């Protein structure tokens, strides 16, 4: 996936490959600008110019979504794959009541009466903890947290099998964020949808997800079940992210600063490992050869990382 620029195509996401099983919650983490939103938007083909998808596949139940015509992909969006963005205002129509927006989505896809659609809309608001008495509210009459819940209600309206959440609670305070995530998790258990959860907050992802994939400068660098990733992070970038993130109670300890340095310019990415120039452990080989995804010594086969600190002589593993 690339962006067109004056200097030509800038590849923002490169050779990233992952699988999401039904009902699984996968976290996608990395610093700002590393390509998380590009991936999130590419799945239901919502990337807009100057973005271009230059290759690859998005297999959903074996169908390549990138090969569908416009009508077919529109039928997949919201019905099968729904999105929630960081800022719900982008998803909500400011001049329509919440009820109208929910009813529109429901009736656009399902042949039900207005009455039935309103009943379902009320049920959805109850489900996400807003309460159906707020059905007639306009978005601006709701708090940021409530707007985010409304966006989640709209995303869940058609019972999608995959919900993509792109930093859904980043703009909210910690308490509201926690409430919404706890509720999302119980909704997920109840309804069984799969989730791609994008966040820069690793500790939050560890609590909320089954598995975490770490992305750096458009490439996957590590992927593992959530707890092994937190306890046994193998890639120096993952370790740096963990050291730089606030602890589970939202406190940033004195020893936890930001990660030093900045990601490389994607219009001219360095050869070898893209993290090499920020890596304290970099070896000579890191500046020349690209590492492949393999389990580090002692790790389960489900834990893979692309790093020259570990033996690189086996066949690449896609976990
Ligand atoms: P993230 O969500 O991880 O912060 P994004 O997927 O939004 O990252 O962006 C990844 C990279 O893609 C950016 O570093 C930038 O180089 C490029 N990019 C994103 N959006 C645009 C855009 N509208 N125009 C040009 N380049 C973009
Ligand atoms: Mg983003």
mmCIF file of C-alpha atoms and ligand atoms in Angstrom:
data_model
loop_
_atom_site.group_PDB
_atom_site.id
_atom_site.type_symbol
_atom_site.label_atom_id
_atom_site.label_comp_id
_atom_site.label_asym_id
_atom_site.label_seq_id
_atom_site.Cartn_x
_atom_site.Cartn_y
_atom_site.Cartn_z
ATOM 1 C CA UNK A 1 0.000 0.000 0.000
ATOM 2 C CA UNK A 2 1.456 3.318 -1.047
ATOM 3 C CA UNK A 3 0.738 7.041 -1.227
ATOM 4 C CA UNK A 4 1.287 9.070 -4.357
ATOM 5 C CA UNK A 5 3.512 12.057 -3.739
ATOM 6 C CA UNK A 6 5.390 14.616 -5.843
ATOM 7 C CA UNK A 7 8.448 12.388 -5.606
ATOM 8 C CA UNK A 8 6.592 9.272 -6.764
ATOM 9 C CA UNK A 9 5.065 6.413 -4.820
ATOM 10 C CA UNK A 10 5.851 6.189 -1.101
ATOM 11 C CA UNK A 11 5.288 2.644 0.134
ATOM 12 C CA UNK A 12 3.643 2.959 3.554
ATOM 13 C CA UNK A 13 2.892 -0.735 4.191
ATOM 14 C CA UNK A 14 5.094 -3.413 2.729
ATOM 15 C CA UNK A 15 4.850 -7.225 2.859
ATOM 16 C CA UNK A 16 2.718 -7.205 5.978
ATOM 17 C CA UNK A 17 0.888 -10.507 6.280
ATOM 18 C CA UNK A 18 -1.410 -11.680 9.055
ATOM 19 C CA UNK A 19 -4.396 -13.923 9.608
ATOM 20 C CA UNK A 20 -7.429 -13.276 11.762
ATOM 21 C CA UNK A 21 -9.568 -16.220 12.800
ATOM 22 C CA UNK A 22 -13.328 -15.946 13.450
ATOM 23 C CA UNK A 23 -13.907 -14.425 16.872
ATOM 24 C CA UNK A 24 -10.242 -13.591 17.421
ATOM 25 C CA UNK A 25 -9.047 -10.184 18.681
ATOM 26 C CA UNK A 26 -5.820 -9.116 17.016
ATOM 27 C CA UNK A 27 -4.002 -6.003 18.146
ATOM 28 C CA UNK A 28 -1.902 -3.939 15.776
ATOM 29 C CA UNK A 29 0.636 -1.672 17.457
ATOM 30 C CA UNK A 30 3.395 0.700 16.506
ATOM 31 C CA UNK A 31 4.359 4.360 16.657
ATOM 32 C CA UNK A 32 2.427 7.045 14.839
ATOM 33 C CA UNK A 33 3.025 6.950 11.067
ATOM 34 C CA UNK A 34 4.057 3.283 10.953
ATOM 35 C CA UNK A 35 1.100 2.232 8.782
ATOM 36 C CA UNK A 36 -1.611 1.062 11.179
ATOM 37 C CA UNK A 37 -4.482 3.131 9.757
ATOM 38 C CA UNK A 38 -3.381 2.353 6.226
ATOM 39 C CA UNK A 39 -3.825 -1.362 6.971
ATOM 40 C CA UNK A 40 -7.124 -0.816 8.808
ATOM 41 C CA UNK A 41 -8.599 1.148 5.914
ATOM 42 C CA UNK A 42 -7.255 -1.210 3.260
ATOM 43 C CA UNK A 43 -9.153 -4.237 4.589
ATOM 44 C CA UNK A 44 -12.641 -3.002 3.572
ATOM 45 C CA UNK A 45 -11.007 -1.014 0.734
ATOM 46 C CA UNK A 46 -11.734 2.373 2.243
ATOM 47 C CA UNK A 47 -8.346 3.913 1.408
ATOM 48 C CA UNK A 48 -8.798 7.091 -0.590
ATOM 49 C CA UNK A 49 -6.493 8.998 -2.929
ATOM 50 C CA UNK A 50 -3.563 9.714 -2.697
ATOM 51 C CA UNK A 51 -3.456 6.164 -1.306
ATOM 52 C CA UNK A 52 -3.095 3.290 -3.753
ATOM 53 C CA UNK A 53 -3.085 -0.433 -3.174
ATOM 54 C CA UNK A 54 -0.149 -1.619 -5.243
ATOM 55 C CA UNK A 55 -0.488 -5.342 -4.599
ATOM 56 C CA UNK A 56 -1.398 -8.111 -2.196
ATOM 57 C CA UNK A 57 -4.617 -9.784 -1.170
ATOM 58 C CA UNK A 58 -7.274 -9.370 1.501
ATOM 59 C CA UNK A 59 -8.852 -12.785 1.832
ATOM 60 C CA UNK A 60 -12.207 -12.817 3.630
ATOM 61 C CA UNK A 61 -13.683 -16.315 3.772
ATOM 62 C CA UNK A 62 -11.422 -17.130 0.830
ATOM 63 C CA UNK A 63 -12.638 -14.239 -1.356
ATOM 64 C CA UNK A 64 -10.050 -11.622 -2.311
ATOM 65 C CA UNK A 65 -11.742 -8.332 -1.415
ATOM 66 C CA UNK A 66 -9.257 -6.423 -3.568
ATOM 67 C CA UNK A 67 -10.621 -8.224 -6.629
ATOM 68 C CA UNK A 68 -14.320 -7.414 -6.019
ATOM 69 C CA UNK A 69 -16.133 -4.800 -8.098
ATOM 70 C CA UNK A 70 -17.459 -1.669 -6.365
ATOM 71 C CA UNK A 71 -20.973 -3.005 -5.792
ATOM 72 C CA UNK A 72 -19.662 -6.230 -4.299
ATOM 73 C CA UNK A 73 -17.270 -4.478 -1.923
ATOM 74 C CA UNK A 74 -20.030 -2.103 -0.804
ATOM 75 C CA UNK A 75 -22.093 -5.146 0.176
ATOM 76 C CA UNK A 76 -19.206 -6.416 2.309
ATOM 77 C CA UNK A 77 -18.625 -3.110 4.118
ATOM 78 C CA UNK A 78 -20.690 -2.706 7.283
ATOM 79 C CA UNK A 79 -22.465 -6.033 6.726
ATOM 80 C CA UNK A 80 -19.315 -8.196 7.067
ATOM 81 C CA UNK A 81 -16.611 -5.704 8.020
ATOM 82 C CA UNK A 82 -17.360 -2.571 10.044
ATOM 83 C CA UNK A 83 -15.048 0.211 11.161
ATOM 84 C CA UNK A 84 -14.796 2.490 14.153
ATOM 85 C CA UNK A 85 -12.358 5.386 13.949
ATOM 86 C CA UNK A 86 -10.610 7.421 16.602
ATOM 87 C CA UNK A 87 -12.862 10.391 16.108
ATOM 88 C CA UNK A 88 -16.508 9.336 15.967
ATOM 89 C CA UNK A 89 -17.438 12.742 14.555
ATOM 90 C CA UNK A 90 -15.968 11.544 11.251
ATOM 91 C CA UNK A 91 -18.396 8.629 11.195
ATOM 92 C CA UNK A 92 -21.472 10.399 12.553
ATOM 93 C CA UNK A 93 -23.541 12.811 10.546
ATOM 94 C CA UNK A 94 -23.748 16.018 12.645
ATOM 95 C CA UNK A 95 -27.176 17.037 11.336
ATOM 96 C CA UNK A 96 -28.947 13.715 11.876
ATOM 97 C CA UNK A 97 -30.283 12.305 15.125
ATOM 98 C CA UNK A 98 -28.520 9.121 16.311
ATOM 99 C CA UNK A 99 -31.764 7.200 15.721
ATOM 100 C CA UNK A 100 -31.928 8.288 12.084
ATOM 101 C CA UNK A 101 -28.331 7.234 11.477
ATOM 102 C CA UNK A 102 -28.879 3.802 12.968
ATOM 103 C CA UNK A 103 -32.173 3.323 11.131
ATOM 104 C CA UNK A 104 -30.506 4.384 7.856
ATOM 105 C CA UNK A 105 -27.768 1.795 8.191
ATOM 106 C CA UNK A 106 -30.216 -0.944 9.147
ATOM 107 C CA UNK A 107 -32.749 -0.179 6.417
ATOM 108 C CA UNK A 108 -30.083 0.331 3.770
ATOM 109 C CA UNK A 109 -29.016 -3.280 4.207
ATOM 110 C CA UNK A 110 -32.004 -5.139 5.670
ATOM 111 C CA UNK A 111 -35.571 -5.226 4.452
ATOM 112 C CA UNK A 112 -37.337 -4.248 7.657
ATOM 113 C CA UNK A 113 -40.047 -1.700 8.437
ATOM 114 C CA UNK A 114 -39.148 1.693 9.908
ATOM 115 C CA UNK A 115 -40.761 0.539 13.137
ATOM 116 C CA UNK A 116 -38.646 -2.629 13.305
ATOM 117 C CA UNK A 117 -35.517 -0.657 12.437
ATOM 118 C CA UNK A 118 -36.218 1.845 15.245
ATOM 119 C CA UNK A 119 -36.707 -1.019 17.684
ATOM 120 C CA UNK A 120 -33.371 -2.520 16.639
ATOM 121 C CA UNK A 121 -31.722 0.897 16.905
ATOM 122 C CA UNK A 122 -32.985 1.198 20.491
ATOM 123 C CA UNK A 123 -31.670 -2.265 21.277
ATOM 124 C CA UNK A 124 -28.271 -1.323 19.865
ATOM 125 C CA UNK A 125 -28.009 1.792 21.998
ATOM 126 C CA UNK A 126 -28.893 -0.253 25.084
ATOM 127 C CA UNK A 127 -26.251 -2.762 24.028
ATOM 128 C CA UNK A 128 -23.450 -0.193 23.921
ATOM 129 C CA UNK A 129 -24.475 1.394 27.191
ATOM 130 C CA UNK A 130 -26.016 4.621 25.932
ATOM 131 C CA UNK A 131 -29.630 3.786 26.613
ATOM 132 C CA UNK A 132 -32.441 4.094 24.105
ATOM 133 C CA UNK A 133 -33.657 7.321 25.676
ATOM 134 C CA UNK A 134 -30.797 9.029 23.824
ATOM 135 C CA UNK A 135 -32.048 7.841 20.424
ATOM 136 C CA UNK A 136 -33.302 11.294 19.510
ATOM 137 C CA UNK A 137 -30.074 13.076 20.430
ATOM 138 C CA UNK A 138 -27.876 14.758 17.851
ATOM 139 C CA UNK A 139 -24.167 13.876 17.938
ATOM 140 C CA UNK A 140 -23.200 17.269 19.419
ATOM 141 C CA UNK A 141 -25.511 16.634 22.366
ATOM 142 C CA UNK A 142 -23.473 13.586 23.382
ATOM 143 C CA UNK A 143 -20.139 13.502 25.212
ATOM 144 C CA UNK A 144 -17.043 12.228 23.390
ATOM 145 C CA UNK A 145 -17.411 8.842 25.060
ATOM 146 C CA UNK A 146 -21.105 8.600 24.153
ATOM 147 C CA UNK A 147 -20.379 9.547 20.556
ATOM 148 C CA UNK A 148 -17.783 6.801 20.408
ATOM 149 C CA UNK A 149 -20.364 4.354 21.783
ATOM 150 C CA UNK A 150 -22.840 5.526 19.138
ATOM 151 C CA UNK A 151 -20.230 4.854 16.446
ATOM 152 C CA UNK A 152 -19.748 1.367 17.905
ATOM 153 C CA UNK A 153 -23.537 0.831 17.847
ATOM 154 C CA UNK A 154 -23.597 1.773 14.158
ATOM 155 C CA UNK A 155 -20.658 -0.556 13.478
ATOM 156 C CA UNK A 156 -22.463 -3.444 15.190
ATOM 157 C CA UNK A 157 -25.851 -2.694 13.600
ATOM 158 C CA UNK A 158 -25.591 -5.387 10.946
ATOM 159 C CA UNK A 159 -23.830 -7.965 13.110
ATOM 160 C CA UNK A 160 -20.540 -7.861 11.178
ATOM 161 C CA UNK A 161 -18.081 -10.700 11.521
ATOM 162 C CA UNK A 162 -15.086 -8.383 11.634
ATOM 163 C CA UNK A 163 -14.934 -5.050 13.442
ATOM 164 C CA UNK A 164 -11.906 -2.855 12.755
ATOM 165 C CA UNK A 165 -11.262 -0.419 15.585
ATOM 166 C CA UNK A 166 -8.692 2.253 14.777
ATOM 167 C CA UNK A 167 -7.595 3.894 18.063
ATOM 168 C CA UNK A 168 -11.266 3.896 19.120
ATOM 169 C CA UNK A 169 -10.688 5.380 22.545
ATOM 170 C CA UNK A 170 -7.446 7.324 22.150
ATOM 171 C CA UNK A 171 -9.159 10.721 22.352
ATOM 172 C CA UNK A 172 -11.006 9.814 25.564
ATOM 173 C CA UNK A 173 -9.933 10.019 29.188
ATOM 174 C CA UNK A 174 -8.614 6.860 30.829
ATOM 175 C CA UNK A 175 -11.761 6.046 32.820
ATOM 176 C CA UNK A 176 -14.135 6.371 29.859
ATOM 177 C CA UNK A 177 -11.664 4.467 27.704
ATOM 178 C CA UNK A 178 -11.625 1.590 30.196
ATOM 179 C CA UNK A 179 -15.449 1.487 30.419
ATOM 180 C CA UNK A 180 -15.838 1.376 26.654
ATOM 181 C CA UNK A 181 -13.186 -1.299 26.201
ATOM 182 C CA UNK A 182 -14.668 -3.493 28.934
ATOM 183 C CA UNK A 183 -18.033 -3.202 27.258
ATOM 184 C CA UNK A 184 -16.623 -3.891 23.818
ATOM 185 C CA UNK A 185 -14.993 -7.009 25.157
ATOM 186 C CA UNK A 186 -18.225 -8.330 26.641
ATOM 187 C CA UNK A 187 -20.072 -7.494 23.398
ATOM 188 C CA UNK A 188 -17.377 -9.328 21.500
ATOM 189 C CA UNK A 189 -17.795 -12.402 23.728
ATOM 190 C CA UNK A 190 -21.562 -12.269 23.333
ATOM 191 C CA UNK A 191 -21.711 -11.644 19.577
ATOM 192 C CA UNK A 192 -18.506 -13.447 18.585
ATOM 193 C CA UNK A 193 -17.167 -11.030 15.976
ATOM 194 C CA UNK A 194 -13.460 -10.871 15.193
ATOM 195 C CA UNK A 195 -11.630 -7.629 15.945
ATOM 196 C CA UNK A 196 -8.650 -5.868 14.463
ATOM 197 C CA UNK A 197 -7.748 -3.420 17.200
ATOM 198 C CA UNK A 198 -5.315 -0.672 16.277
ATOM 199 C CA UNK A 199 -3.561 1.188 19.063
ATOM 200 C CA UNK A 200 -0.193 2.669 19.935
ATOM 201 C CA UNK A 201 -0.776 1.567 23.544
ATOM 202 C CA UNK A 202 0.755 -1.872 24.050
ATOM 203 C CA UNK A 203 -0.325 -2.426 27.616
ATOM 204 C CA UNK A 204 -3.917 -1.655 26.713
ATOM 205 C CA UNK A 205 -3.711 -4.055 23.775
ATOM 206 C CA UNK A 206 -2.297 -6.760 26.015
ATOM 207 C CA UNK A 207 -5.412 -6.630 28.156
ATOM 208 C CA UNK A 208 -7.866 -6.461 25.323
ATOM 209 C CA UNK A 209 -6.460 -8.732 22.606
ATOM 210 C CA UNK A 210 -5.612 -12.392 22.043
ATOM 211 C CA UNK A 211 -2.629 -11.688 19.864
ATOM 212 C CA UNK A 212 -0.528 -8.635 18.996
ATOM 213 C CA UNK A 213 1.317 -7.734 15.822
ATOM 214 C CA UNK A 214 3.964 -5.003 16.018
ATOM 215 C CA UNK A 215 4.581 -2.895 12.966
ATOM 216 C CA UNK A 216 7.513 -0.582 12.340
ATOM 217 C CA UNK A 217 7.957 1.660 9.289
ATOM 218 C CA UNK A 218 5.430 -0.324 7.276
ATOM 219 C CA UNK A 219 6.795 -3.775 8.127
ATOM 220 C CA UNK A 220 5.818 -6.421 10.665
ATOM 221 C CA UNK A 221 8.599 -6.896 13.222
ATOM 222 C CA UNK A 222 6.984 -9.179 15.812
ATOM 223 C CA UNK A 223 3.790 -11.142 16.333
ATOM 224 C CA UNK A 224 2.768 -13.297 19.290
ATOM 225 C CA UNK A 225 -0.094 -14.136 21.662
ATOM 226 C CA UNK A 226 -0.632 -11.085 23.880
ATOM 227 C CA UNK A 227 0.921 -12.258 27.153
ATOM 228 C CA UNK A 228 4.034 -13.906 25.673
ATOM 229 C CA UNK A 229 4.549 -10.711 23.701
ATOM 230 C CA UNK A 230 4.427 -8.599 26.823
ATOM 231 C CA UNK A 231 6.507 -10.952 28.981
ATOM 232 C CA UNK A 232 8.931 -12.114 26.345
ATOM 233 C CA UNK A 233 9.170 -9.360 23.759
ATOM 234 C CA UNK A 234 12.050 -10.336 21.486
ATOM 235 C CA UNK A 235 12.426 -7.433 19.067
ATOM 236 C CA UNK A 236 14.327 -4.399 20.405
ATOM 237 C CA UNK A 237 11.595 -2.185 18.917
ATOM 238 C CA UNK A 238 8.859 -4.004 20.839
ATOM 239 C CA UNK A 239 10.960 -3.768 24.002
ATOM 240 C CA UNK A 240 11.464 -0.071 23.387
ATOM 241 C CA UNK A 241 7.720 0.468 22.904
ATOM 242 C CA UNK A 242 7.007 -1.382 26.133
ATOM 243 C CA UNK A 243 9.599 0.597 28.041
ATOM 244 C CA UNK A 244 8.123 3.830 26.684
ATOM 245 C CA UNK A 245 4.485 3.008 27.440
ATOM 246 C CA UNK A 246 2.683 3.936 30.645
ATOM 247 C CA UNK A 247 2.127 1.050 33.051
ATOM 248 C CA UNK A 248 -1.234 -0.682 33.434
ATOM 249 C CA UNK A 249 -2.496 2.037 35.743
ATOM 250 C CA UNK A 250 -1.781 4.816 33.307
ATOM 251 C CA UNK A 251 1.296 6.037 35.164
ATOM 252 C CA UNK A 252 4.440 6.841 33.276
ATOM 253 C CA UNK A 253 7.335 5.939 35.564
ATOM 254 C CA UNK A 254 10.486 8.029 35.755
ATOM 255 C CA UNK A 255 12.500 5.444 33.845
ATOM 256 C CA UNK A 256 9.998 5.324 31.007
ATOM 257 C CA UNK A 257 10.794 8.004 28.478
ATOM 258 C CA UNK A 258 9.820 8.105 24.814
ATOM 259 C CA UNK A 259 11.603 5.848 22.366
ATOM 260 C CA UNK A 260 14.664 7.824 21.165
ATOM 261 C CA UNK A 261 14.969 8.689 17.479
ATOM 262 C CA UNK A 262 12.422 8.747 14.675
ATOM 263 C CA UNK A 263 11.236 6.206 12.096
ATOM 264 C CA UNK A 264 12.950 6.308 8.688
ATOM 265 C CA UNK A 265 11.723 8.310 5.717
ATOM 266 C CA UNK A 266 9.462 5.878 3.869
ATOM 267 C CA UNK A 267 10.235 7.463 0.501
ATOM 268 C CA UNK A 268 13.796 6.123 0.885
ATOM 269 C CA UNK A 269 13.733 3.299 3.449
ATOM 270 C CA UNK A 270 17.139 2.026 4.597
ATOM 271 C CA UNK A 271 18.374 -1.370 3.443
ATOM 272 C CA UNK A 272 18.386 -4.192 5.980
ATOM 273 C CA UNK A 273 16.371 -3.841 9.177
ATOM 274 C CA UNK A 274 14.426 -0.570 9.179
ATOM 275 C CA UNK A 275 14.940 -0.185 12.922
ATOM 276 C CA UNK A 276 18.740 -0.602 12.758
ATOM 277 C CA UNK A 277 19.700 3.039 13.198
ATOM 278 C CA UNK A 278 17.630 3.351 16.393
ATOM 279 C CA UNK A 279 18.607 -0.044 17.769
ATOM 280 C CA UNK A 280 21.112 -0.292 20.628
ATOM 281 C CA UNK A 281 21.778 -3.917 19.730
ATOM 282 C CA UNK A 282 22.315 -3.430 15.991
ATOM 283 C CA UNK A 283 24.902 -5.688 14.346
ATOM 284 C CA UNK A 284 26.719 -5.011 11.089
ATOM 285 C CA UNK A 285 24.352 -7.362 9.246
ATOM 286 C CA UNK A 286 21.321 -5.273 10.321
ATOM 287 C CA UNK A 287 22.348 -2.487 7.955
ATOM 288 C CA UNK A 288 22.530 -4.754 4.936
ATOM 289 C CA UNK A 289 20.241 -7.820 5.159
ATOM 290 C CA UNK A 290 16.487 -7.818 5.786
ATOM 291 C CA UNK A 291 15.579 -10.095 8.694
ATOM 292 C CA UNK A 292 12.679 -12.547 8.261
ATOM 293 C CA UNK A 293 9.939 -13.555 10.706
ATOM 294 C CA UNK A 294 11.032 -16.572 12.779
ATOM 295 C CA UNK A 295 10.460 -17.808 16.338
ATOM 296 C CA UNK A 296 13.229 -16.553 18.652
ATOM 297 C CA UNK A 297 15.041 -19.314 20.609
ATOM 298 C CA UNK A 298 12.831 -20.867 23.275
ATOM 299 C CA UNK A 299 9.611 -19.265 21.964
ATOM 300 C CA UNK A 300 6.526 -21.123 20.764
ATOM 301 C CA UNK A 301 5.931 -21.376 17.010
ATOM 302 C CA UNK A 302 3.163 -18.756 17.409
ATOM 303 C CA UNK A 303 5.728 -16.139 18.445
ATOM 304 C CA UNK A 304 7.746 -14.768 15.537
ATOM 305 C CA UNK A 305 10.032 -11.805 15.091
ATOM 306 C CA UNK A 306 12.185 -10.340 12.333
ATOM 307 C CA UNK A 307 15.524 -9.615 14.012
ATOM 308 C CA UNK A 308 19.159 -10.524 13.333
ATOM 309 C CA UNK A 309 19.846 -11.033 17.048
ATOM 310 C CA UNK A 310 18.273 -14.453 16.581
ATOM 311 C CA UNK A 311 19.173 -17.253 14.156
ATOM 312 C CA UNK A 312 17.943 -16.346 10.688
ATOM 313 C CA UNK A 313 18.651 -19.580 8.829
ATOM 314 C CA UNK A 314 15.180 -21.182 8.837
ATOM 315 C CA UNK A 315 12.216 -20.751 6.496
ATOM 316 C CA UNK A 316 10.135 -17.631 7.263
ATOM 317 C CA UNK A 317 7.036 -18.308 9.396
ATOM 318 C CA UNK A 318 3.726 -16.449 9.025
ATOM 319 C CA UNK A 319 1.965 -16.495 12.354
HETATM 320 P P1 LIG B 1 -0.534 5.211 11.626
HETATM 321 O O1 LIG B 1 -1.978 4.950 11.547
HETATM 322 O O2 LIG B 1 0.267 4.027 12.102
HETATM 323 O O3 LIG B 1 -0.191 6.429 12.405
HETATM 324 P P2 LIG B 1 -0.751 5.732 8.786
HETATM 325 O O4 LIG B 1 -1.211 4.439 8.209
HETATM 326 O O5 LIG B 1 -1.767 6.793 8.948
HETATM 327 O O6 LIG B 1 0.028 5.460 10.145
HETATM 328 O O7 LIG B 1 0.415 6.318 7.869
HETATM 329 C C1 LIG B 1 1.523 5.537 7.454
HETATM 330 C C2 LIG B 1 2.407 6.334 6.539
HETATM 331 O O8 LIG B 1 1.698 6.562 5.328
HETATM 332 C C3 LIG B 1 2.785 7.714 7.030
HETATM 333 O O9 LIG B 1 4.014 7.686 7.718
HETATM 334 C C4 LIG B 1 2.906 8.530 5.766
HETATM 335 O O10 LIG B 1 4.197 8.340 5.219
HETATM 336 C C5 LIG B 1 1.951 7.850 4.825
HETATM 337 N N1 LIG B 1 0.646 8.559 4.672
HETATM 338 C C6 LIG B 1 -0.470 8.369 5.414
HETATM 339 N N2 LIG B 1 -1.476 9.144 4.984
HETATM 340 C C7 LIG B 1 -0.993 9.833 3.932
HETATM 341 C C8 LIG B 1 -1.556 10.791 3.031
HETATM 342 N N3 LIG B 1 -2.827 11.189 3.117
HETATM 343 N N4 LIG B 1 -0.743 11.279 2.057
HETATM 344 C C9 LIG B 1 0.535 10.871 1.950
HETATM 345 N N5 LIG B 1 1.111 9.980 2.754
HETATM 346 C C10 LIG B 1 0.368 9.458 3.730
HETATM 347 MG MG1 LIG B 2 -3.538 5.938 12.505
#
